[in-house]
XYZ file of C-alpha atoms in Angstrom:
340
model
C -23.634 -36.035 -66.759
C -22.229 -37.677 -64.440
C -18.910 -38.726 -65.567
C -18.770 -35.582 -66.452
C -18.797 -34.434 -63.243
C -22.703 -33.518 -62.521
C -24.920 -36.294 -60.926
C -27.987 -35.159 -61.217
C -31.280 -36.271 -62.887
C -34.171 -33.089 -62.893
C -35.655 -35.059 -65.533
C -36.371 -38.146 -64.081
C -36.602 -36.966 -60.677
C -39.034 -34.912 -60.585
C -41.346 -37.675 -62.866
C -40.860 -39.581 -60.421
C -41.625 -36.843 -57.542
C -45.064 -36.586 -60.249
C -45.302 -41.016 -59.970
C -45.614 -40.774 -56.383
C -48.064 -38.833 -55.917
C -50.233 -41.571 -57.972
C -48.673 -44.295 -55.732
C -46.520 -45.467 -58.719
C -43.581 -46.246 -57.076
C -40.330 -45.127 -59.630
C -36.459 -46.073 -58.939
C -33.983 -43.442 -61.487
C -30.717 -44.164 -62.135
C -28.115 -42.293 -64.246
C -26.475 -44.831 -66.855
C -23.875 -42.961 -69.495
C -23.014 -44.053 -72.776
C -25.345 -44.626 -75.114
C -27.619 -47.986 -74.040
C -31.240 -47.641 -75.794
C -32.123 -46.227 -78.561
C -33.317 -43.492 -77.109
C -30.145 -41.793 -74.937
C -29.423 -40.262 -78.548
C -31.069 -37.412 -77.176
C -27.798 -36.523 -74.398
C -25.974 -35.552 -77.361
C -27.950 -32.717 -78.114
C -28.428 -31.518 -75.031
C -32.475 -32.941 -74.293
C -33.414 -33.729 -71.659
C -35.274 -37.414 -71.017
C -35.750 -40.789 -70.242
C -36.140 -44.535 -70.630
C -39.410 -45.131 -68.476
C -38.970 -49.424 -68.208
C -40.380 -51.853 -65.850
C -37.647 -54.936 -65.006
C -38.345 -57.578 -63.011
C -36.143 -59.052 -60.899
C -34.079 -61.786 -62.826
C -34.863 -65.031 -62.395
C -32.764 -68.241 -64.080
C -34.175 -67.381 -67.455
C -31.114 -64.290 -67.172
C -32.025 -60.996 -69.080
C -35.806 -59.298 -69.116
C -35.902 -59.249 -73.087
C -34.825 -63.753 -73.008
C -37.284 -64.647 -69.689
C -40.072 -62.064 -71.074
C -39.890 -63.199 -74.487
C -39.101 -59.166 -75.263
C -38.880 -59.191 -79.164
C -39.959 -62.615 -80.479
C -42.570 -64.932 -81.616
C -43.454 -65.444 -77.980
C -44.112 -61.532 -76.835
C -48.134 -62.379 -76.780
C -50.882 -60.638 -75.284
C -51.037 -62.770 -72.839
C -47.811 -62.127 -71.677
C -48.534 -58.603 -71.252
C -52.106 -59.347 -69.422
C -49.579 -60.931 -66.539
C -48.378 -57.726 -66.045
C -51.411 -55.236 -67.023
C -50.680 -53.323 -63.479
C -46.683 -52.636 -64.652
C -48.085 -51.450 -68.069
C -51.126 -49.251 -65.833
C -48.801 -47.477 -63.895
C -46.132 -46.653 -66.175
C -48.959 -45.330 -68.609
C -49.750 -43.431 -65.293
C -46.146 -42.175 -65.723
C -45.889 -41.723 -69.418
C -49.950 -39.057 -69.537
C -48.093 -37.194 -65.987
C -44.826 -37.141 -68.218
C -47.374 -34.949 -71.365
C -49.604 -33.740 -69.057
C -47.527 -31.731 -65.533
C -44.609 -31.126 -66.799
C -44.835 -27.408 -65.927
C -41.416 -26.493 -65.198
C -39.123 -24.750 -68.164
C -37.319 -25.968 -69.467
C -33.592 -25.329 -68.124
C -34.562 -26.246 -65.144
C -34.908 -29.638 -66.303
C -31.045 -28.955 -67.169
C -27.830 -29.424 -65.891
C -26.011 -27.332 -68.545
C -25.598 -24.025 -68.251
C -27.904 -21.544 -70.693
C -26.632 -22.625 -74.241
C -24.813 -18.885 -75.425
C -22.416 -21.105 -78.738
C -23.174 -23.229 -81.022
C -21.506 -26.545 -82.225
C -22.137 -27.907 -85.427
C -21.812 -31.189 -86.431
C -21.423 -31.771 -90.844
C -23.068 -35.413 -91.694
C -23.238 -34.091 -94.751
C -21.802 -36.741 -96.696
C -22.068 -39.568 -93.404
C -25.059 -41.642 -94.014
C -24.024 -43.597 -90.333
C -26.589 -42.345 -88.186
C -23.818 -43.696 -85.009
C -21.148 -41.866 -86.164
C -22.435 -38.546 -85.232
C -24.198 -36.952 -81.950
C -26.559 -40.116 -81.874
C -23.989 -42.376 -80.299
C -21.648 -39.233 -79.307
C -23.715 -38.368 -76.358
C -20.870 -37.615 -73.897
C -19.035 -35.354 -75.815
C -21.999 -33.480 -77.031
C -23.307 -33.261 -73.294
C -18.924 -32.336 -72.908
C -19.893 -29.028 -75.582
C -23.336 -28.945 -73.349
C -21.316 -28.370 -70.565
C -19.812 -25.276 -71.923
C -22.613 -24.070 -73.128
C -22.498 -24.914 -76.722
C -26.107 -26.029 -78.754
C -25.443 -29.260 -80.309
C -26.855 -29.125 -83.971
C -26.497 -30.993 -86.874
C -26.049 -31.616 -90.651
C -27.909 -34.392 -91.813
C -26.809 -36.630 -94.594
C -27.037 -35.502 -98.441
C -27.639 -31.171 -97.347
C -25.191 -29.505 -98.812
C -23.110 -27.275 -96.504
C -22.688 -23.654 -97.493
C -21.536 -20.492 -96.084
C -24.997 -19.614 -94.642
C -25.937 -22.708 -93.041
C -22.022 -21.455 -91.598
C -23.068 -17.726 -89.903
C -22.928 -17.683 -85.936
C -21.478 -21.377 -85.692
C -18.267 -20.719 -83.431
C -17.498 -24.577 -84.069
C -17.988 -27.512 -86.852
C -16.928 -30.770 -86.623
C -16.722 -32.937 -89.991
C -17.702 -36.246 -89.281
C -16.092 -39.084 -91.350
C -17.809 -39.033 -95.434
C -18.797 -42.517 -95.909
C -21.965 -44.615 -96.622
C -23.488 -47.659 -96.757
C -22.041 -48.967 -99.571
C -20.747 -52.760 -98.842
C -16.214 -53.151 -99.764
C -15.506 -54.125 -103.347
C -18.687 -53.205 -105.315
C -18.978 -50.559 -107.562
C -20.896 -47.079 -106.344
C -22.385 -44.742 -108.232
C -20.959 -41.743 -106.660
C -18.234 -42.317 -103.530
C -18.469 -39.366 -100.599
C -16.958 -36.998 -100.711
C -15.973 -33.003 -99.832
C -17.185 -31.026 -102.759
C -15.120 -28.033 -104.301
C -17.852 -25.602 -103.197
C -18.527 -27.135 -98.917
C -14.519 -26.663 -99.371
C -14.495 -22.788 -100.073
C -17.058 -22.023 -97.467
C -15.842 -24.026 -94.810
C -11.866 -22.798 -95.389
C -13.910 -19.171 -95.618
C -15.582 -19.919 -92.038
C -11.815 -20.830 -90.987
C -10.260 -17.657 -91.875
C -13.018 -16.004 -90.396
C -12.121 -17.006 -86.756
C -14.370 -19.936 -87.269
C -13.254 -23.674 -85.230
C -12.879 -26.652 -87.589
C -12.571 -30.459 -86.057
C -11.470 -33.189 -89.341
C -12.113 -36.771 -88.709
C -11.892 -39.320 -90.352
C -12.620 -43.877 -89.678
C -10.984 -46.655 -91.609
C -14.144 -48.414 -90.672
C -17.951 -47.375 -90.319
C -18.334 -47.868 -86.124
C -21.145 -48.493 -84.324
C -21.702 -48.045 -80.206
C -18.100 -47.680 -79.884
C -15.378 -47.056 -81.624
C -14.146 -50.316 -83.576
C -15.505 -51.154 -86.824
C -18.462 -53.510 -88.209
C -16.708 -52.928 -91.620
C -14.279 -50.933 -93.801
C -15.078 -47.702 -94.892
C -14.426 -47.925 -98.896
C -14.478 -43.880 -98.505
C -11.881 -42.211 -96.551
C -10.369 -40.782 -99.397
C -13.388 -38.773 -100.047
C -12.209 -36.819 -96.271
C -8.755 -35.904 -98.299
C -10.069 -32.762 -101.026
C -11.032 -30.407 -96.968
C -7.997 -31.511 -95.384
C -5.415 -31.319 -98.908
C -7.399 -27.207 -97.995
C -5.447 -26.912 -95.190
C -2.211 -28.603 -96.521
C -3.124 -32.153 -94.072
C -3.937 -35.394 -96.021
C -5.261 -38.671 -95.222
C -3.617 -42.042 -96.215
C -4.359 -45.228 -97.573
C -4.201 -48.182 -94.577
C -5.463 -47.351 -90.491
C -2.986 -47.511 -87.596
C -3.431 -50.344 -85.822
C -2.602 -49.145 -82.034
C -4.740 -48.261 -79.434
C -3.824 -45.237 -78.524
C -1.528 -42.238 -78.886
C 0.162 -40.879 -76.758
C 0.941 -37.144 -76.765
C 4.195 -35.231 -78.035
C 3.478 -31.603 -77.867
C 2.110 -28.825 -74.441
C -1.338 -28.025 -75.624
C -4.506 -26.852 -73.987
C -5.694 -29.902 -75.674
C -3.497 -32.447 -74.274
C -3.884 -31.161 -70.603
C -3.819 -33.270 -68.691
C -3.944 -36.390 -70.720
C -1.262 -39.274 -70.878
C -2.554 -40.794 -73.495
C -6.189 -41.042 -75.779
C -7.969 -43.781 -76.803
C -8.090 -45.335 -80.095
C -10.541 -47.333 -82.700
C -7.568 -49.786 -82.943
C -7.068 -50.462 -86.854
C -9.819 -47.212 -87.034
C -7.366 -44.771 -87.534
C -6.383 -43.826 -90.712
C -3.152 -42.115 -91.461
C -2.831 -38.110 -90.877
C -0.065 -36.026 -92.489
C 1.167 -32.637 -93.304
C 2.730 -31.221 -95.460
C 5.752 -29.393 -95.211
C 6.042 -26.074 -94.876
C 2.453 -25.469 -93.582
C 1.726 -24.311 -90.376
C 0.517 -26.620 -88.242
C 1.421 -28.837 -85.121
C 1.812 -32.283 -84.250
C -0.284 -32.865 -81.031
C -0.417 -36.681 -80.537
C 1.095 -39.915 -82.689
C -0.397 -43.211 -82.625
C 3.147 -46.303 -84.419
C 4.403 -42.821 -85.249
C 2.051 -41.174 -86.812
C 0.103 -38.245 -86.668
C -3.531 -38.556 -85.023
C -3.745 -35.322 -84.022
C -2.794 -32.368 -85.782
C -3.644 -27.755 -85.762
C -3.218 -26.358 -88.306
C -3.382 -21.882 -88.230
C -5.921 -20.702 -91.063
C -5.589 -17.639 -91.634
C -8.076 -15.752 -88.125
C -9.023 -19.157 -87.540
C -7.459 -23.225 -87.325
C -8.415 -26.506 -87.920
C -8.541 -29.570 -85.844
C -7.712 -32.621 -88.147
C -8.531 -36.193 -86.081
C -6.985 -39.612 -87.486
C -9.811 -41.673 -85.641
C -13.338 -40.586 -84.747
C -13.494 -43.003 -82.144
C -11.610 -40.377 -80.329
C -15.032 -38.852 -79.812
C -16.030 -42.719 -77.898
C -14.678 -43.695 -74.397
C -13.454 -46.516 -74.562
C -13.984 -47.127 -70.250
C -14.656 -45.332 -67.200
C -10.763 -44.531 -66.344
C -10.343 -43.355 -70.243
C -8.766 -39.715 -70.988
C -10.390 -39.623 -74.034
C -13.373 -37.559 -71.270
C -10.460 -35.060 -70.467
C -10.011 -34.801 -74.596
C -13.500 -33.568 -75.339
C -13.411 -31.175 -71.875
C -10.904 -29.430 -72.949
C -11.910 -29.188 -76.587
C -15.482 -27.726 -75.072
C -13.290 -25.359 -73.212
C -10.814 -24.804 -75.851
C -13.912 -23.792 -78.798
C -15.361 -21.626 -75.831
C -12.337 -19.559 -76.063
C -11.843 -19.503 -79.050
């Protein structure tokens, strides 16, 4: 959470203290962003630590290369060479399992959850386009007292499933179907799901509708095109919005109005080629917040007692660098959702 203003590491520091009682030296370090397959817990406000042994780098380079990790030469004999280290790591792991008698809240830097944010991956087969990779966004929400949850791929959205939810994020429809290959069924929001979400918004909910022109992984650059981008239109169209064919090549979007979501923001980082052109229907009760190359990148629409925030690029939920203004955008969004 250091990028969001809190440098504390309660869980790793606790484990280091326990390890010291067994004569094991553990150094704690905060690492930002997705750095391993266990860091996805950060997107859901779950205290976690990655325990790894890293000897001093030598002429052979990184630990993965020098230690033959994940290659055919990773043998039991090599493991025995650092057997004492493996024993120490086992002691720390056992201590984590058997001696962590602290209450869970004592291991967090976030306030107790009093609200709920629900990410909808009903039509999003790509795990890397969910809070599992959007960890800093999940942390920003947790800092405002949100419990971050996910409706998994293939599980339909229902009115009952939206009860008690303060903020909903509809992730881009996308599957792993190869580009140009016919799909049995394109991913798209169903009529029943659209009506359930429209009712949710009309009753005072905040819905964020996102899209992406490509498949993202560990960042905001597309690995390949998203042939299901149009599947977001049944939902967007319900609120006077639409996504158009093509992509926006700009790497930044510029705010065009004053709005609480844009407070303190000079620009927004896009993926560059991953933004789907966004459009507001004439006469709709909406406001363009930001544009990229003259095309709307973010639009907010009033609907009943609630609001819809449409984003043409899921890459807005990824930080392009330490200086990225997107971090402030997430904090603004979390605070805005809490007030709403």
